[in-house]
Tab-separated table of C-alpha atoms in Angstrom:
chain	number	residue	atom	x	y	z
A	131	MET	CA	54.509	39.245	4.695
A	132	LYS	CA	51.802	36.835	5.861
A	133	LYS	CA	49.212	39.634	5.963
A	134	SER	CA	49.993	40.607	2.375
A	135	LYS	CA	49.567	37.006	1.291
A	136	LYS	CA	46.207	36.755	3.063
A	137	VAL	CA	45.029	40.005	1.424
A	138	ALA	CA	46.120	38.653	-2.015
A	139	VAL	CA	44.303	35.374	-1.433
A	140	SER	CA	41.163	37.261	-0.236
A	141	LYS	CA	41.152	39.425	-3.359
A	142	LEU	CA	41.580	36.347	-5.556
A	143	GLU	CA	38.647	34.605	-3.848
A	144	GLN	CA	36.448	37.711	-4.341
A	145	LYS	CA	37.398	37.778	-7.982
A	146	ASN	CA	36.455	34.095	-8.385
A	147	TYR	CA	33.175	34.690	-6.608
A	148	LYS	CA	32.196	37.267	-9.242
A	149	TRP	CA	32.360	34.510	-11.870
A	150	ILE	CA	30.299	32.221	-9.650
A	151	TYR	CA	27.606	34.857	-9.355
A	152	LEU	CA	27.642	35.241	-13.156
A	153	PHE	CA	26.979	31.530	-13.609
A	154	LEU	CA	24.278	31.612	-10.947
A	155	LEU	CA	22.469	34.481	-12.683
A	156	PRO	CA	20.336	32.281	-15.066
A	157	SER	CA	19.192	30.137	-12.113
A	158	ILE	CA	18.335	33.251	-10.084
A	159	LEU	CA	16.331	34.704	-12.999
A	160	ILE	CA	14.467	31.421	-13.496
A	161	PHE	CA	13.649	31.289	-9.772
A	162	LEU	CA	12.382	34.869	-9.733
A	163	ILE	CA	10.215	34.439	-12.879
A	164	PHE	CA	8.884	30.855	-12.474
A	165	TYR	CA	8.920	30.391	-8.718
A	166	LEU	CA	8.994	33.579	-6.639
A	167	GLN	CA	6.368	35.468	-8.645
A	168	PRO	CA	3.870	32.543	-8.612
A	169	ILE	CA	4.501	32.012	-4.879
A	170	ILE	CA	3.689	35.663	-4.170
A	171	THR	CA	0.586	35.346	-6.365
A	172	VAL	CA	-0.565	32.219	-4.471
A	173	PHE	CA	-0.132	33.958	-1.082
A	174	TYR	CA	-2.022	37.068	-2.238
A	175	THR	CA	-4.931	35.300	-3.976
A	176	SER	CA	-5.350	32.969	-0.988
A	177	LEU	CA	-6.741	36.046	0.765
A	178	THR	CA	-9.263	36.706	-1.983
A	179	LYS	CA	-12.450	35.354	-3.464
A	180	TRP	CA	-11.435	34.431	-7.032
A	181	ASP	CA	-12.989	32.278	-9.720
A	182	GLY	CA	-9.915	32.333	-11.979
A	183	PHE	CA	-11.506	34.682	-14.516
A	184	ASN	CA	-12.758	37.817	-12.785
A	185	LYS	CA	-10.666	40.149	-10.672
A	186	PRO	CA	-9.858	38.742	-7.214
A	187	VAL	CA	-11.860	40.321	-4.353
A	188	PHE	CA	-9.961	40.696	-1.089
A	189	ILE	CA	-11.720	38.884	1.794
A	190	GLY	CA	-8.881	38.593	4.331
A	191	PHE	CA	-8.459	35.268	6.144
A	192	LYS	CA	-11.950	33.964	5.350
A	193	ASN	CA	-10.636	31.176	3.154
A	194	TYR	CA	-8.351	29.975	5.941
A	195	ILE	CA	-11.139	30.138	8.565
A	196	THR	CA	-13.424	28.129	6.291
A	197	MET	CA	-10.643	25.663	5.519
A	198	PHE	CA	-9.749	24.963	9.176
A	199	GLN	CA	-13.439	24.493	9.983
A	200	ASN	CA	-13.773	21.981	7.175
A	201	GLU	CA	-13.770	18.394	8.487
A	202	ALA	CA	-12.157	17.083	5.268
A	203	PHE	CA	-9.226	19.473	5.814
A	204	GLN	CA	-8.808	18.329	9.438
A	205	ILE	CA	-8.772	14.687	8.292
A	206	SER	CA	-6.293	15.616	5.543
A	207	LEU	CA	-3.869	16.971	8.148
A	208	ARG	CA	-4.293	13.799	10.192
A	209	ASN	CA	-3.590	11.640	7.130
A	210	ILE	CA	-0.534	13.739	6.210
A	211	ILE	CA	0.847	13.410	9.740
A	212	LEU	CA	0.398	9.614	9.661
A	213	TRP	CA	1.861	9.307	6.171
A	214	SER	CA	4.795	11.548	7.170
A	215	ILE	CA	5.580	9.363	10.179
A	216	ILE	CA	5.449	6.226	7.990
A	217	ALA	CA	7.571	7.928	5.363
A	218	ALA	CA	10.214	9.121	7.872
A	219	THR	CA	10.511	5.686	9.532
A	220	LEU	CA	9.533	2.720	7.335
A	221	HIS	CA	9.965	4.294	3.880
A	222	VAL	CA	13.287	6.016	4.577
A	223	GLY	CA	14.433	3.137	6.794
A	224	PHE	CA	13.875	0.668	4.004
A	225	GLY	CA	15.767	2.844	1.535
A	226	VAL	CA	18.710	3.151	3.962
A	227	LEU	CA	18.681	-0.606	4.552
A	228	VAL	CA	18.848	-1.327	0.828
A	229	ALA	CA	21.686	1.183	0.452
A	230	PHE	CA	23.784	-0.565	3.110
A	231	ILE	CA	23.068	-3.977	1.587
A	232	LEU	CA	24.130	-2.799	-1.884
A	233	TYR	CA	27.218	-1.142	-0.382
A	234	GLN	CA	28.378	-4.481	1.008
A	235	LYS	CA	28.080	-5.991	-2.523
A	236	PRO	CA	26.850	-9.452	-1.515
A	237	LYS	CA	26.397	-12.188	-4.054
A	238	GLY	CA	23.731	-11.191	-6.594
A	239	TRP	CA	23.844	-7.522	-5.559
A	240	LYS	CA	23.729	-6.316	-9.181
A	241	PHE	CA	20.556	-8.274	-9.855
A	242	THR	CA	19.083	-6.975	-6.599
A	243	ARG	CA	19.950	-3.416	-7.614
A	244	ALA	CA	18.263	-3.832	-10.965
A	245	VAL	CA	15.148	-5.374	-9.454
A	246	PHE	CA	14.941	-2.544	-6.898
A	247	MET	CA	15.706	0.284	-9.310
A	248	VAL	CA	13.551	-0.640	-12.307
A	249	PRO	CA	10.075	-0.349	-10.689
A	250	ASN	CA	10.995	3.096	-9.385
A	251	VAL	CA	11.327	4.554	-12.890
A	252	ILE	CA	7.616	3.868	-13.464
A	253	SER	CA	5.415	6.921	-12.803
A	254	ALA	CA	3.326	7.172	-9.653
A	255	ALA	CA	0.165	7.240	-11.791
A	256	ALA	CA	1.108	3.992	-13.537
A	257	TRP	CA	1.866	2.274	-10.216
A	258	ALA	CA	-1.483	3.459	-8.820
A	259	MET	CA	-3.293	1.770	-11.722
A	260	ILE	CA	-1.226	-1.398	-11.349
A	261	TYR	CA	-2.082	-1.625	-7.663
A	262	LYS	CA	-5.703	-0.929	-8.407
A	263	PHE	CA	-5.795	-4.204	-10.284
A	264	ILE	CA	-3.561	-6.038	-7.730
A	265	PHE	CA	-6.019	-5.101	-4.930
A	266	ASN	CA	-9.152	-5.752	-6.971
A	267	ASP	CA	-11.473	-8.126	-5.122
A	268	ASP	CA	-12.556	-10.192	-8.124
A	269	MET	CA	-9.422	-10.535	-10.275
A	270	GLY	CA	-6.706	-9.074	-8.081
A	271	ILE	CA	-3.760	-11.384	-7.332
A	272	LEU	CA	-3.713	-10.491	-3.598
A	273	ASN	CA	-7.286	-11.535	-2.805
A	274	ASN	CA	-7.064	-14.662	-4.980
A	275	ILE	CA	-4.006	-15.802	-3.023
A	276	ILE	CA	-5.772	-15.122	0.304
A	277	ARG	CA	-8.831	-17.053	-0.878
A	278	LYS	CA	-6.626	-20.124	-1.310
A	279	PHE	CA	-6.549	-20.229	2.485
A	280	ASN	CA	-9.845	-18.416	3.260
A	281	PRO	CA	-12.427	-18.972	0.489
A	282	ASP	CA	-14.893	-16.488	2.069
A	283	PHE	CA	-12.447	-13.560	2.034
A	284	HIS	CA	-13.748	-10.516	0.169
A	285	VAL	CA	-12.313	-7.002	0.619
A	286	GLN	CA	-12.382	-4.055	-1.737
A	287	TRP	CA	-9.125	-2.635	-0.506
A	288	PHE	CA	-9.375	0.830	-2.084
A	289	PHE	CA	-13.078	1.244	-1.326
A	290	SER	CA	-13.424	-0.057	2.214
A	291	SER	CA	-12.511	1.652	5.497
A	292	PRO	CA	-9.909	1.404	7.053
A	293	TYR	CA	-8.189	-0.676	4.331
A	294	ALA	CA	-8.092	2.196	1.833
A	295	PHE	CA	-5.539	4.160	3.839
A	296	TRP	CA	-3.130	1.254	4.008
A	297	ALA	CA	-3.737	0.218	0.407
A	298	VAL	CA	-2.702	3.698	-0.752
A	299	THR	CA	0.289	3.574	1.577
A	300	ILE	CA	1.504	0.308	0.001
A	301	THR	CA	1.576	1.980	-3.436
A	302	TRP	CA	4.618	4.024	-2.387
A	303	LEU	CA	5.976	2.487	0.812
A	304	PHE	CA	8.674	0.192	-0.639
A	305	TYR	CA	9.722	2.408	-3.572
A	306	ALA	CA	12.545	4.311	-1.905
A	307	VAL	CA	15.120	4.423	-4.683
A	308	ILE	CA	15.858	8.141	-4.170
A	309	VAL	CA	16.709	7.560	-0.534
A	310	THR	CA	18.860	4.557	-1.483
A	311	LEU	CA	20.831	6.441	-4.141
A	312	ILE	CA	21.498	9.456	-1.900
A	313	VAL	CA	22.642	7.327	1.038
A	314	LEU	CA	24.660	4.982	-1.189
A	315	ASN	CA	26.450	7.979	-2.640
A	316	ASP	CA	27.416	9.152	0.871
A	317	LEU	CA	28.513	5.648	1.868
A	318	MET	CA	30.854	5.435	-1.098
A	319	ALA	CA	32.385	8.762	-0.079
A	320	VAL	CA	33.282	7.555	3.453
A	321	PRO	CA	37.139	7.267	3.609
A	322	GLU	CA	38.240	3.642	3.812
A	323	GLU	CA	40.907	4.678	6.309
A	324	LEU	CA	38.194	5.333	8.893
A	325	THR	CA	36.600	1.893	8.615
A	326	GLU	CA	39.987	0.147	8.439
A	327	ALA	CA	41.231	1.952	11.522
A	328	ALA	CA	38.064	1.007	13.374
A	329	LYS	CA	38.491	-2.660	12.464
A	330	VAL	CA	42.105	-2.579	13.565
A	331	ASP	CA	40.929	-1.249	16.930
A	332	GLY	CA	38.609	-4.267	17.214
A	333	ALA	CA	35.310	-2.738	16.028
A	334	THR	CA	32.711	-5.239	14.793
A	335	GLY	CA	30.858	-4.777	11.504
A	336	TRP	CA	27.780	-3.614	13.384
A	337	GLN	CA	29.830	-1.027	15.277
A	338	VAL	CA	31.369	0.263	12.054
A	339	ILE	CA	27.879	0.775	10.646
A	340	THR	CA	26.348	2.388	13.726
A	341	ARG	CA	29.338	4.389	14.999
A	342	ILE	CA	30.914	5.515	11.702
A	343	GLN	CA	28.871	5.009	8.552
A	344	LEU	CA	25.409	5.982	9.779
A	345	PRO	CA	26.601	9.199	11.498
A	346	LEU	CA	28.559	10.166	8.407
A	347	CYS	CA	25.434	9.636	6.263
A	348	ARG	CA	23.205	11.828	8.407
A	349	ASN	CA	22.936	14.558	5.741
A	350	ALA	CA	21.892	12.010	3.117
A	351	ILE	CA	19.367	10.425	5.443
A	352	GLY	CA	17.953	13.849	6.351
A	353	THR	CA	17.701	14.788	2.690
A	354	GLY	CA	15.861	11.513	2.035
A	355	MET	CA	13.418	12.299	4.817
A	356	ILE	CA	12.748	15.768	3.428
A	357	CYS	CA	12.087	14.342	-0.033
A	358	SER	CA	9.881	11.583	1.337
A	359	ILE	CA	7.764	13.694	3.678
A	360	THR	CA	7.254	16.583	1.210
A	361	ALA	CA	6.213	13.951	-1.404
A	362	ARG	CA	3.518	12.795	1.008
A	363	VAL	CA	2.330	16.401	1.516
A	364	ALA	CA	2.013	16.783	-2.272
A	365	MET	CA	0.755	13.233	-2.984
A	366	TYR	CA	-2.055	13.312	-5.531
A	367	GLU	CA	-1.836	10.701	-8.304
A	368	GLN	CA	-1.890	7.620	-6.074
A	369	ILE	CA	-5.006	8.877	-4.275
A	370	ALA	CA	-6.880	10.404	-7.230
A	371	LEU	CA	-6.521	7.266	-9.370
A	372	THR	CA	-7.389	4.760	-6.645
A	373	THR	CA	-9.739	6.175	-4.007
A	374	ALA	CA	-10.269	9.847	-4.972
A	375	GLY	CA	-10.019	10.628	-1.237
A	376	GLY	CA	-12.522	8.051	-0.031
A	377	PRO	CA	-14.106	5.962	1.287
A	378	GLY	CA	-15.553	8.813	3.274
A	379	ASP	CA	-12.448	10.885	3.947
A	380	ASP	CA	-10.124	7.992	4.744
A	381	THR	CA	-7.495	9.017	2.190
A	382	MET	CA	-8.369	12.696	1.805
A	383	SER	CA	-5.359	14.949	1.286
A	384	LEU	CA	-4.645	18.640	0.671
A	385	PRO	CA	-3.893	18.169	-3.057
A	386	ILE	CA	-7.260	16.421	-3.497
A	387	ILE	CA	-9.019	19.375	-1.794
A	388	LEU	CA	-6.972	21.814	-3.895
A	389	VAL	CA	-7.914	20.154	-7.207
A	390	LYS	CA	-11.578	19.848	-6.213
A	391	SER	CA	-11.604	23.540	-5.287
A	392	ILE	CA	-10.179	24.487	-8.710
A	393	GLN	CA	-12.851	22.333	-10.376
A	394	ASP	CA	-15.467	24.256	-8.375
A	395	MET	CA	-13.915	27.562	-9.536
A	396	LYS	CA	-12.778	28.403	-6.042
A	397	TYR	CA	-9.257	29.499	-6.870
A	398	GLY	CA	-8.785	31.623	-3.730
A	399	TYR	CA	-9.748	28.666	-1.514
A	400	ALA	CA	-7.491	26.359	-3.569
A	401	ASN	CA	-4.556	28.655	-3.167
A	402	ALA	CA	-5.139	28.811	0.584
A	403	ASN	CA	-4.626	25.015	0.535
A	404	GLY	CA	-1.531	25.596	-1.517
A	405	VAL	CA	-0.142	28.010	1.071
A	406	ILE	CA	-0.677	25.449	3.839
A	407	MET	CA	1.200	22.821	1.757
A	408	PHE	CA	4.002	25.334	1.208
A	409	ILE	CA	4.215	26.050	4.956
A	410	LEU	CA	4.186	22.353	5.800
A	411	GLY	CA	7.126	21.891	3.412
A	412	LEU	CA	9.063	24.713	5.109
A	413	ILE	CA	8.346	23.258	8.557
A	414	THR	CA	9.542	19.826	7.400
A	415	LEU	CA	12.716	21.382	6.004
A	416	ALA	CA	13.437	23.362	9.183
A	417	VAL	CA	12.728	20.501	11.622
A	418	ILE	CA	14.801	17.863	9.787
A	419	ASN	CA	17.544	20.390	9.133
A	420	LYS	CA	17.757	21.005	12.864
A	421	ALA	CA	17.362	17.365	13.916
A	422	PHE	CA	20.103	16.087	11.608
A	423	ARG	CA	22.346	19.121	11.968
A	424	MET	CA	22.571	19.311	8.201
A	425	ASN	CA	24.268	22.683	8.233
A	426	GLU	CA	27.238	21.238	10.141
A	427	SER	CA	30.155	19.414	8.558
A	428	VAL	CA	30.168	15.630	9.069
A	429	TYR	CA	33.969	15.411	8.870
């Protein structure tokens, strides 16, 4: 009797799955047409010499050899590693901290939420231009405040080494609304029975956060890290509109090299950079997936 019931349930689940596949079909088609085909094209043309107009000429791994020998590319990798570390720690950490503060709903939390959320709806390009004026040596608010205490202070933040790297970092460091929203959503899903039981057993507020809430939010924190690090790999507007990769190569990045290669009609070389960015994204996804055990259930 039990076996027959299990067979009936299994057939019912298979029947329901057919409808799921039907609803997934448009997404699958969109992925195949607008994502998979371009990805295959990028991988193939990265092995060619191509100006974007004439037929690509296969040259093997020459673009990759040239790219890895390029000093600007090596500096780009260094910058991406540093930005990724900052993103995974300070950027994500700040977003998680704000999420926990908002979850506690202290006095004025709604105003805090509005102040934190509103700047994040402004585009990265707009923020880059705003910060370009904030860090301006002559009329920027930052240097004018510093000169109140040190009249001889003069620094062109976006055009002087090593300040340019940190000036670009500041343009995105404290804008972690995506991380905050993802973590806050997970926090609100934590069963109250767990926290209440812990408090009954004598757990302090800090222990509830570190032993219950943080572990249960690991998937959200991992997702936030993936979003933050991959955004650093693909970061272009903040750099292009402030330093354009300089001074020297202080803020050089793979997207900057990619766009410059396209402007020089080196589409094969540009796509080789695109492949490296794609691989870095996959590595980030795999490492964080493994570190945070995101494929495992948290409950």
